[in-house]
Amino acid sequence: MRINFNTFCVFILLTFKFLNAQELPPIFNFSPDSYRAENQNWSIDQAESGYIYVANNSGLLEYDGAKWRVYSSPNRTIIRSVKVVSDRIYTGSYMQFGYWQSDSSGKLTYNSLSDNLELPLQEDEQFWNILPLDRWVLFQSLNRIYIYDTRFKTFEIIYSDATISKSVVVGGKIYFQSIGEGLFTILNGKKDLISNASVFKNKLLVTLIKTETDLVAVTQNSGFFTIQDGITEPLVLPASPELSEKTIYSAKQLKDKSLIIGTISDGVYHLANDGTIQYHINQDAGLFNNTVLSINEDRDSNVWLGLDRGIALINNNSPYAVYKDNSGDIGAVYCAAVKDSLLYLGTNQGLFYRPLNNTNQPFTLIPNTKGQVWFLDILGNDLLCGHHEGTFLVKGNQVKSISEIQGVWKIMWLDVKRGLAIQGNYNGLYILENKNDQWTVRNKIDGFNISSRYFGFINPNTLYINHEYKGVFRLKIDANYQKVVEQQLVKDLGKGEKSGILNYDGKLLYTSENGIFKLDSAKKIFEREEALSLGSYKNGNYLSGKLTYDEPHKKLWGFNTEEIFYVEPGAVGIEPKITHISFPSTKRQDVTGFENITFLENNRYLIGNSSGYTILNLDKKEPSNYDVTIRSIQNGSLDKELRLVPLDKDQVFNYKENNLIIDYSVANYDIFKSVNYQYRLSGLYEQWSSWSTKSEVAFENLPSGNYSFEVRARIGDELIDNTANFVFTVKRPWYLSVLMLVIYLILLLALFVAIHFFNRRYYKKQKERLIEINTRKIELSKYESERKIMQLENEKLLQDVESKNRELAASTMSIVKKNELLNTIKKELLASDNEEESKSVIKILDKNLNPKKDWELFSQAFNNTDKDFLKKIKSKHSKLTPNDLKLCAYLRLNLSSKEIAPLLNISVRSVEIKRYRLRKKLNLEHEDGLVEYILSI
């Protein structure tokens, strides 16, 4: 028992290693969540449109390359079979079979055929297979085969007393197995026995395939058999020993005559024409489930698997083959090399190898290389390995240590004749020397201790080193490569994260997110290479400056977010040729900044990634016959559920139904090719949108008008030939209809007439008002002129009054002077001794000193000048005496007490007394001025 157990363990281990050593075509799984239906998928087929149809427990699935749609079966039961014939999708389910057709809106509608049968279906009858042949379509249940004539719409029925386990069409004939009876064909609507061999009576048939000489039967548990001239014999293939332990549930012969076999519990096998196993994919190798219920090959040679849980797509004819390290033993691939028919992988786990052309053999770790490998390349006849632990010389499945200086980024020839190479390390640059086929570290280049991952030479003693966080350094080394004699930081480039530098075709290139730059040696500056920069990143964004030069084949490889590309020299005077290969970084699974590609053989390249590698075969061309189609258009208002609209004619939408959702797709099932779409809506804007992977667009609240929606697509760098379009009109709202516009025009004209009428009326009133205002202005001007004349006359009168006042004052002063003189003379005469002689003179003087007469003269002159004063003051103060009035008049003339005294013929003291008494009579306060009061009257 112990021996058997160990043998079993060895078998399992070998099987595990085999699985992990395969280079498989790209695989993609659709989970039930992604297609929004149940787990099991019983049958798969493809329409002429390229759409995929799947019989699922939830109903019929439709996939257009962008979206899944689910159509429930008419009686809500499991759909067991599907077959596309022309524009009809035939399905069989529980107690029902019929066909689906796309209506004008792109939605599938079901038409039952079984409801038209004259004979009722059997109890619990299910239809497991559908076979088209010429104008007939056959629906197979476990006990009957219904033959439907599509031309005359009639049925014929093949009955079987035993269970019909399988039916197939091979070479234009229909075959079916009846358990316990044998293998039959149908001739003239009747069943005809082909073989009653025990294998067909007692073993379950999976399928029949046609070879050049005979029929080959694939059975569920008994292997392969040939049928020739009614004789059935076992067929032993190279794959038979392994398949003998498997339960086969489904099988499909592909267009290249190879065979896909689906098992119950171990996934799918691909057998070549000679019966050898090309690959084996199960759940460990990438499938969602190990049970393969159905198989189909599409027009692009992709293989579709209906699983017990999910749907798998295998790009069987892809130029890519994927090695996925499911066990995690190998890790991320940083570099690779081929030498002596061995393939070497440098990974974060170590250095691995295996025979180049034996994909069934697993990779083996070379002893003493466990850890990070940064570099692998052949210098002369030697394969050198740059490792975290140092530098190694690789010989077959062994390595020899050259140096234990840690962190070797890169090694390149410095002087081949002298056997000198330069090595970039974590801590600077080292010189390696090969003497007598023995590699040693000769010396470190002194004067530069910065990590040197990227570097390139412009002459034997001048090199440039790029450090993504410090910048680019220009170093000049002495003739013997011992030390740096000149060091300069290249300021015009700055720092560039994930930037790189390398020698290419005699040039030194620097790559960063700003583009690709070439060194001008004469100017010692880097100049942007426009053709390379624009061409390399026109379809994808910058990812890394890591470029790889395949010098023997003159290809410069690079990576961006959407593709890989390579540059080849152009003809003389022509720009380099850039070839783009659609392969998005999300599917490449790069180690960003450490992207790598290595030539293997026969135009095959190895692309390292974070979980293994991908093989790219440049000689394998992919199909390019694609069309972009508008799948559906939903229309309506925002507050209601949108409805599907017909796609076969131009549409006119109500103005409230100005919201659209447009779905479009390309039936591309290449896993590594991303489809990008571009659209425009003429009538709203004429520019094309930006490229996007989104396969639908929504327009909200479109204004009324005529529109033409166009969508085009590209796969990678290749623009698809056709452009899908949809023309529609959004009607004007009722208030903008032609009738309403006419009404608006009439109303507008009426409004203009009314406005004109009221404007004329208004301006007439304005004119009258202006005339009135001007008249008033003229009158006011006349009045102002008269006022100015009166003012001038008043000023003249005032001047006259002032003149008279001056005259009155002068007259008064003359009287005062005269009286003073006369009084003086009188005093002198009275003082003289000759009294008698003086009497006559004194008498004359007294006559001339008559105050009453002087007052009368003064009063007359004063009234002429200020005629109302005396009346005003008398009216205000009736108790004033004539002497008081005299005093007021004199004060009005602003005469002082000294000047008033002679006029009244009294002393100055008497005048002061009079003034005091006058204040009393005028009832003036102490602070009121007498003269001021009199002047104010």
Coordinates of N, CA, C and O in Angstrom, one line a residue, residues 122-260:
Q122 N -44.1 14.6 -25.5 CA -44.1 13.6 -24.5 C -44.0 14.3 -23.1 O -43.5 15.4 -23.0
E123 N -44.4 13.6 -22.1 CA -44.3 14.1 -20.7 C -42.9 14.4 -20.4 O -42.0 13.5 -20.6
D124 N -42.6 15.6 -19.8 CA -41.3 16.0 -19.4 C -40.2 15.9 -20.5 O -39.1 15.7 -20.2
E125 N -40.6 16.2 -21.7 CA -39.7 16.1 -22.8 C -38.8 17.3 -22.8 O -39.3 18.5 -22.7
Q126 N -37.5 17.1 -23.0 CA -36.5 18.2 -23.1 C -35.7 18.0 -24.4 O -35.5 16.9 -24.8
F127 N -35.3 19.1 -24.9 CA -34.6 19.1 -26.2 C -33.2 19.5 -26.0 O -32.8 20.6 -25.8
W128 N -32.3 18.4 -26.2 CA -30.9 18.5 -25.8 C -30.0 18.9 -27.0 O -28.8 19.3 -26.7
N129 N -30.5 18.8 -28.2 CA -29.6 19.1 -29.3 C -30.4 19.6 -30.5 O -31.6 19.3 -30.6
I130 N -29.8 20.5 -31.2 CA -30.4 21.1 -32.4 C -29.4 20.9 -33.6 O -28.3 21.4 -33.4
L131 N -29.9 20.4 -34.7 CA -29.0 20.1 -35.8 C -29.5 20.7 -37.1 O -30.6 20.4 -37.5
P132 N -28.8 21.6 -37.7 CA -29.3 22.1 -39.0 C -28.7 21.3 -40.2 O -27.5 20.9 -40.1
L133 N -29.5 21.0 -41.2 CA -29.0 20.3 -42.4 C -29.8 20.8 -43.6 O -31.0 20.5 -43.6
D134 N -29.2 21.5 -44.5 CA -29.9 22.0 -45.7 C -31.0 22.9 -45.2 O -30.8 23.8 -44.4
R135 N -32.3 22.5 -45.6 CA -33.4 23.4 -45.3 C -34.1 22.8 -44.0 O -35.2 23.4 -43.6
W136 N -33.6 21.8 -43.4 CA -34.2 21.2 -42.3 C -33.5 21.6 -41.0 O -32.3 21.8 -41.0
V137 N -34.2 21.6 -39.9 CA -33.7 21.8 -38.6 C -34.2 20.7 -37.7 O -35.5 20.5 -37.7
L138 N -33.3 19.9 -37.0 CA -33.7 18.8 -36.2 C -33.6 19.1 -34.7 O -32.6 19.7 -34.3
F139 N -34.7 18.8 -34.0 CA -34.7 19.0 -32.6 C -34.7 17.7 -31.9 O -35.7 16.9 -32.1
Q140 N -33.7 17.4 -31.1 CA -33.5 16.0 -30.5 C -33.9 16.1 -29.0 O -33.3 16.8 -28.3
S141 N -34.8 15.2 -28.7 CA -35.0 14.9 -27.2 C -34.5 13.5 -26.9 O -33.8 13.0 -27.7
L142 N -34.8 13.0 -25.8 CA -34.2 11.7 -25.4 C -35.0 10.5 -26.1 O -34.5 9.4 -26.1
N143 N -36.1 10.8 -26.7 CA -36.9 9.7 -27.3 C -37.3 10.0 -28.7 O -37.8 9.1 -29.4
R144 N -37.2 11.3 -29.2 CA -37.7 11.6 -30.5 C -36.7 12.6 -31.2 O -36.0 13.3 -30.5
I145 N -36.8 12.6 -32.5 CA -36.1 13.7 -33.3 C -37.2 14.3 -34.2 O -37.8 13.6 -35.0
Y146 N -37.4 15.6 -34.0 CA -38.4 16.4 -34.8 C -37.7 17.0 -35.9 O -36.7 17.9 -35.7
I147 N -38.1 16.7 -37.1 CA -37.4 17.3 -38.3 C -38.4 18.4 -38.9 O -39.5 18.1 -39.3
Y148 N -37.9 19.6 -38.8 CA -38.7 20.8 -39.2 C -38.2 21.2 -40.6 O -37.0 21.5 -40.8
D149 N -39.1 21.3 -41.5 CA -38.9 21.8 -42.9 C -39.1 23.3 -42.9 O -40.2 23.7 -42.8
T150 N -38.0 24.1 -43.0 CA -38.2 25.5 -42.9 C -38.9 26.1 -44.2 O -39.4 27.2 -44.1
R151 N -38.8 25.4 -45.3 CA -39.5 25.9 -46.5 C -41.0 25.7 -46.4 O -41.8 26.6 -46.7
F152 N -41.4 24.5 -46.1 CA -42.9 24.2 -46.1 C -43.5 24.2 -44.7 O -44.7 24.0 -44.5
K153 N -42.6 24.5 -43.7 CA -43.1 24.6 -42.3 C -43.9 23.4 -41.8 O -44.9 23.4 -41.3
T154 N -43.3 22.2 -42.2 CA -43.9 20.9 -41.8 C -42.9 20.2 -40.9 O -41.7 20.5 -40.8
F155 N -43.5 19.1 -40.2 CA -42.7 18.3 -39.3 C -42.7 16.8 -39.7 O -43.7 16.3 -40.2
E156 N -41.6 16.2 -39.5 CA -41.5 14.7 -39.5 C -40.9 14.3 -38.2 O -40.1 15.1 -37.6
I157 N -41.3 13.2 -37.7 CA -40.8 12.7 -36.4 C -40.2 11.4 -36.5 O -40.7 10.4 -37.0
I158 N -38.9 11.3 -35.9 CA -38.2 10.0 -35.8 C -38.4 9.5 -34.4 O -38.1 10.2 -33.4
Y159 N -39.0 8.3 -34.2 CA -39.3 7.8 -32.9 C -38.2 6.8 -32.5 O -37.6 6.1 -33.4
S160 N -38.0 6.6 -31.2 CA -37.0 5.6 -30.7 C -37.6 5.1 -29.4 O -38.0 5.8 -28.5
D161 N -37.6 3.7 -29.4 CA -38.0 3.1 -28.1 C -37.0 3.3 -27.0 O -37.3 3.2 -25.8
A162 N -35.7 3.4 -27.4 CA -34.6 3.5 -26.5 C -34.2 5.0 -26.4 O -34.7 5.9 -27.2
T163 N -33.4 5.3 -25.4 CA -33.0 6.7 -25.2 C -32.0 7.1 -26.3 O -31.0 6.4 -26.6
I164 N -32.3 8.3 -26.9 CA -31.4 8.8 -27.8 C -30.4 9.7 -27.0 O -30.7 10.8 -26.5
S165 N -29.1 9.2 -27.0 CA -28.2 9.9 -26.1 C -27.4 11.1 -26.8 O -27.0 12.0 -26.2
K166 N -27.3 10.9 -28.2 CA -26.5 11.9 -28.9 C -26.9 11.9 -30.3 O -27.2 10.9 -30.9
S167 N -26.8 13.1 -30.9 CA -27.1 13.2 -32.4 C -26.1 14.3 -32.9 O -25.8 15.3 -32.3
V168 N -25.5 14.0 -34.1 CA -24.5 14.8 -34.7 C -24.7 14.9 -36.2 O -25.4 14.0 -36.8
V169 N -24.2 15.9 -36.8 CA -24.1 16.0 -38.3 C -22.7 15.9 -38.7 O -21.8 16.7 -38.3
V170 N -22.3 14.9 -39.5 CA -21.0 14.7 -40.0 C -21.0 14.4 -41.5 O -21.7 13.5 -41.9
G171 N -20.3 15.2 -42.3 CA -20.2 15.0 -43.7 C -21.5 15.0 -44.4 O -21.8 14.3 -45.3
G172 N -22.4 15.9 -43.9 CA -23.7 16.0 -44.6 C -24.7 15.0 -44.2 O -25.8 14.9 -44.8
K173 N -24.4 14.2 -43.2 CA -25.3 13.1 -42.7 C -25.6 13.3 -41.2 O -24.8 13.8 -40.5
I174 N -26.8 12.8 -40.9 CA -27.2 12.9 -39.5 C -27.0 11.5 -38.8 O -27.5 10.5 -39.4
Y175 N -26.3 11.5 -37.7 CA -26.1 10.3 -36.9 C -26.7 10.5 -35.5 O -26.6 11.6 -35.0
F176 N -27.2 9.4 -35.0 CA -27.6 9.4 -33.6 C -27.4 8.1 -32.9 O -27.5 7.0 -33.6
Q177 N -27.2 8.1 -31.6 CA -27.0 6.9 -30.9 C -28.3 6.6 -30.1 O -28.8 7.5 -29.4
S178 N -28.7 5.4 -30.2 CA -29.9 4.9 -29.4 C -29.3 3.8 -28.5 O -28.9 2.8 -28.9
I179 N -29.4 4.1 -27.2 CA -28.8 3.2 -26.2 C -29.5 1.9 -26.2 O -30.7 1.7 -26.2
G180 N -28.6 0.8 -26.3 CA -29.1 -0.6 -26.4 C -29.4 -1.0 -27.8 O -29.7 -2.2 -28.1
E181 N -29.4 0.0 -28.8 CA -29.7 -0.4 -30.2 C -28.5 -0.2 -31.1 O -28.3 -1.0 -32.0
G182 N -27.8 0.9 -30.9 CA -26.6 1.1 -31.8 C -26.6 2.5 -32.4 O -27.3 3.4 -31.9
L183 N -25.8 2.7 -33.4 CA -25.6 4.0 -34.1 C -26.4 4.0 -35.4 O -26.3 3.1 -36.2
F184 N -27.2 5.1 -35.5 CA -28.1 5.2 -36.7 C -27.8 6.4 -37.5 O -27.2 7.4 -37.0
T185 N -28.3 6.4 -38.7 CA -28.3 7.6 -39.5 C -29.7 7.8 -40.0 O -30.6 6.9 -39.9
I186 N -30.0 8.9 -40.6 CA -31.4 9.2 -41.1 C -31.3 9.3 -42.6 O -30.6 10.1 -43.2
L187 N -32.1 8.4 -43.3 CA -32.2 8.5 -44.7 C -33.7 8.6 -45.1 O -34.5 7.8 -44.7
N188 N -34.0 9.6 -45.9 CA -35.3 9.7 -46.4 C -36.4 9.8 -45.3 O -37.4 9.3 -45.4
G189 N -35.9 10.5 -44.2 CA -36.8 10.6 -43.1 C -37.0 9.4 -42.2 O -37.9 9.4 -41.3
K190 N -36.2 8.4 -42.5 CA -36.3 7.2 -41.7 C -34.9 6.9 -41.0 O -33.9 7.2 -41.6
K191 N -34.9 6.2 -39.9 CA -33.7 5.9 -39.2 C -33.1 4.6 -39.9 O -33.8 3.7 -40.3
D192 N -31.7 4.6 -40.0 CA -31.1 3.5 -40.7 C -29.9 3.1 -39.8 O -29.0 3.9 -39.5
L193 N -29.8 1.8 -39.4 CA -28.7 1.4 -38.5 C -27.4 1.4 -39.3 O -27.2 0.9 -40.3
I194 N -26.4 2.0 -38.6 CA -25.0 2.0 -39.1 C -24.2 0.9 -38.5 O -23.4 0.2 -39.1
S195 N -24.3 0.9 -37.1 CA -23.5 -0.1 -36.4 C -24.2 -0.5 -35.1 O -24.8 0.4 -34.4
N196 N -24.2 -1.8 -34.8 CA -24.8 -2.2 -33.6 C -23.7 -2.8 -32.7 O -23.9 -3.7 -31.9
A197 N -22.5 -2.3 -32.9 CA -21.4 -2.7 -32.1 C -21.7 -2.4 -30.6 O -22.4 -1.5 -30.3
S198 N -21.1 -3.2 -29.7 CA -21.4 -3.1 -28.3 C -21.1 -1.7 -27.8 O -21.7 -1.2 -26.8
V199 N -20.0 -1.1 -28.4 CA -19.6 0.2 -27.9 C -20.8 1.2 -28.1 O -21.0 2.2 -27.3
F200 N -21.5 1.1 -29.2 CA -22.6 2.0 -29.5 C -23.9 1.6 -28.8 O -24.8 2.4 -28.6
K201 N -24.0 0.4 -28.4 CA -25.2 -0.1 -27.7 C -25.0 0.2 -26.2 O -26.0 0.5 -25.5
N202 N -23.8 0.0 -25.7 CA -23.6 0.1 -24.2 C -22.8 1.2 -23.7 O -22.9 1.5 -22.5
K203 N -22.1 1.9 -24.5 CA -21.3 3.1 -24.1 C -21.9 4.4 -24.7 O -22.4 4.4 -25.8
L204 N -21.7 5.5 -23.9 CA -22.3 6.7 -24.3 C -21.4 7.4 -25.3 O -20.2 7.6 -25.1
L205 N -22.0 7.8 -26.5 CA -21.3 8.5 -27.5 C -21.2 10.0 -27.2 O -22.2 10.6 -26.8
V206 N -20.1 10.6 -27.3 CA -19.9 12.0 -27.1 C -20.0 12.8 -28.4 O -20.8 13.8 -28.6
T207 N -19.3 12.3 -29.5 CA -19.4 12.9 -30.8 C -18.8 12.0 -31.8 O -18.1 11.0 -31.5
L208 N -19.0 12.4 -33.1 CA -18.3 11.7 -34.2 C -17.6 12.8 -35.0 O -18.0 13.9 -35.1
I209 N -16.3 12.4 -35.4 CA -15.6 13.3 -36.2 C -15.1 12.6 -37.5 O -15.0 11.4 -37.5
K210 N -14.9 13.4 -38.5 CA -14.6 12.9 -39.8 C -13.1 13.1 -40.1 O -12.5 14.2 -39.9
T211 N -12.4 12.0 -40.4 CA -11.0 12.0 -40.8 C -11.0 11.8 -42.3 O -12.0 11.6 -43.0
E212 N -9.8 11.7 -42.9 CA -9.7 11.5 -44.3 C -10.1 10.1 -44.8 O -10.6 10.0 -45.9
T213 N -10.1 9.2 -43.8 CA -10.4 7.8 -44.3 C -11.6 7.2 -43.6 O -12.3 6.4 -44.2
D214 N -12.0 7.7 -42.4 CA -13.1 7.1 -41.7 C -13.7 8.0 -40.7 O -13.3 9.2 -40.6
L215 N -14.7 7.5 -40.0 CA -15.3 8.2 -38.9 C -14.6 7.8 -37.6 O -14.2 6.6 -37.4
V216 N -14.5 8.8 -36.7 CA -13.9 8.5 -35.4 C -15.0 8.8 -34.3 O -15.5 9.9 -34.3
A217 N -15.3 7.8 -33.5 CA -16.2 8.1 -32.4 C -15.5 8.4 -31.1 O -14.5 7.7 -30.8
V218 N -16.0 9.4 -30.4 CA -15.4 9.7 -29.1 C -16.5 9.3 -28.1 O -17.6 9.8 -28.1
T219 N -16.1 8.5 -27.2 CA -17.0 8.0 -26.2 C -16.8 8.6 -24.8 O -15.7 9.3 -24.6
Q220 N -17.7 8.5 -23.9 CA -17.6 9.1 -22.6 C -16.5 8.5 -21.8 O -15.7 9.3 -21.1
N221 N -16.4 7.2 -21.7 CA -15.5 6.6 -20.8 C -14.6 5.5 -21.5 O -13.8 4.9 -20.8
S222 N -14.9 5.2 -22.8 CA -14.2 4.1 -23.4 C -13.2 4.4 -24.5 O -12.8 3.6 -25.2
G223 N -12.9 5.7 -24.6 CA -11.9 6.1 -25.5 C -12.4 6.4 -26.9 O -13.5 6.8 -27.1
F224 N -11.5 6.1 -27.9 CA -11.8 6.4 -29.3 C -12.0 5.1 -30.1 O -11.4 4.1 -29.9
F225 N -12.9 5.2 -31.2 CA -13.2 4.1 -32.1 C -13.3 4.6 -33.5 O -13.8 5.7 -33.7
T226 N -12.8 3.8 -34.4 CA -13.0 4.1 -35.8 C -14.1 3.3 -36.4 O -14.4 2.2 -36.0
I227 N -14.8 3.9 -37.4 CA -15.9 3.2 -38.1 C -15.6 3.3 -39.6 O -15.5 4.4 -40.1
Q228 N -15.4 2.1 -40.2 CA -15.1 2.1 -41.6 C -15.8 0.8 -42.2 O -15.5 -0.3 -41.7
D229 N -16.6 1.1 -43.2 CA -17.3 0.0 -43.8 C -18.1 -0.9 -42.8 O -18.1 -2.1 -42.9
G230 N -18.7 -0.2 -41.8 CA -19.5 -0.9 -40.9 C -18.7 -1.6 -39.8 O -19.3 -2.3 -38.9
I231 N -17.4 -1.5 -39.8 CA -16.5 -2.2 -38.9 C -16.1 -1.1 -37.8 O -15.5 -0.1 -38.2
T232 N -16.3 -1.5 -36.6 CA -15.9 -0.6 -35.5 C -14.7 -1.2 -34.8 O -14.7 -2.3 -34.3
E233 N -13.6 -0.4 -34.7 CA -12.4 -0.8 -34.0 C -11.9 0.3 -33.0 O -12.0 1.4 -33.3
P234 N -11.3 -0.2 -31.9 CA -10.7 0.8 -31.0 C -9.5 1.6 -31.7 O -8.8 1.1 -32.5
L235 N -9.4 2.9 -31.3 CA -8.3 3.7 -31.8 C -7.5 4.2 -30.6 O -8.0 4.9 -29.7
V236 N -6.2 3.9 -30.6 CA -5.3 4.3 -29.6 C -4.6 5.5 -30.0 O -3.8 5.5 -31.0
L237 N -4.7 6.6 -29.3 CA -4.0 7.9 -29.6 C -2.9 8.1 -28.6 O -3.0 7.6 -27.5
P238 N -1.9 9.0 -28.9 CA -1.0 9.3 -27.8 C -1.6 9.9 -26.5 O -1.1 9.7 -25.5
A239 N -2.8 10.5 -26.7 CA -3.4 11.1 -25.5 C -4.3 10.1 -24.8 O -4.8 10.3 -23.7
S240 N -4.5 8.9 -25.4 CA -5.4 7.9 -24.8 C -5.1 7.5 -23.4 O -6.0 7.4 -22.5
P241 N -3.8 7.2 -23.0 CA -3.5 6.8 -21.7 C -4.0 7.9 -20.6 O -4.6 7.5 -19.6
E242 N -3.8 9.1 -20.9 CA -4.2 10.1 -19.9 C -5.7 10.3 -19.9 O -6.4 10.4 -18.9
L243 N -6.4 10.3 -21.1 CA -7.8 10.5 -21.2 C -8.6 9.3 -20.7 O -9.8 9.4 -20.4
S244 N -7.9 8.1 -20.7 CA -8.6 6.9 -20.2 C -9.1 7.1 -18.8 O -10.1 6.4 -18.4
E245 N -8.5 7.9 -18.0 CA -8.9 8.1 -16.6 C -10.0 9.2 -16.5 O -10.4 9.5 -15.4
K246 N -10.3 9.8 -17.6 CA -11.3 11.0 -17.6 C -12.6 10.6 -18.1 O -12.8 9.6 -18.8
T247 N -13.6 11.3 -17.6 CA -15.0 11.2 -18.1 C -15.2 12.3 -19.1 O -15.3 13.5 -18.7
I248 N -15.4 12.0 -20.4 CA -15.6 13.0 -21.4 C -17.1 13.3 -21.5 O -17.9 12.4 -21.7
Y249 N -17.4 14.6 -21.5 CA -18.8 15.0 -21.6 C -19.1 15.7 -22.9 O -20.2 15.6 -23.5
S250 N -18.1 16.4 -23.5 CA -18.3 17.2 -24.7 C -17.0 17.1 -25.6 O -15.9 16.9 -25.0
A251 N -17.2 17.3 -26.9 CA -16.0 17.3 -27.8 C -16.4 18.1 -29.0 O -17.6 18.1 -29.4
K252 N -15.4 18.7 -29.7 CA -15.6 19.5 -30.9 C -14.4 19.4 -31.8 O -13.3 19.7 -31.3
Q253 N -14.6 19.0 -33.0 CA -13.5 19.1 -34.0 C -13.4 20.5 -34.5 O -14.4 21.1 -35.0
L254 N -12.2 21.1 -34.5 CA -12.0 22.4 -34.9 C -11.8 22.5 -36.4 O -11.6 21.5 -37.1
K255 N -11.7 23.7 -36.9 CA -11.5 23.9 -38.3 C -10.2 23.4 -38.8 O -10.0 23.0 -40.0
D256 N -9.2 23.4 -38.0 CA -7.9 22.9 -38.3 C -7.8 21.4 -38.1 O -6.6 20.8 -38.2
K257 N -8.9 20.7 -37.9 CA -9.0 19.3 -37.7 C -8.5 18.8 -36.4 O -8.4 17.6 -36.1
S258 N -8.0 19.7 -35.5 CA -7.7 19.3 -34.2 C -8.9 19.1 -33.4 O -10.1 19.4 -33.8
L259 N -8.8 18.6 -32.1 CA -10.0 18.2 -31.4 C -9.9 18.8 -30.0 O -8.9 18.7 -29.3
I260 N -11.0 19.4 -29.5 CA -11.2 19.9 -28.2 C -12.1 18.9 -27.4 O -13.2 18.6 -27.9

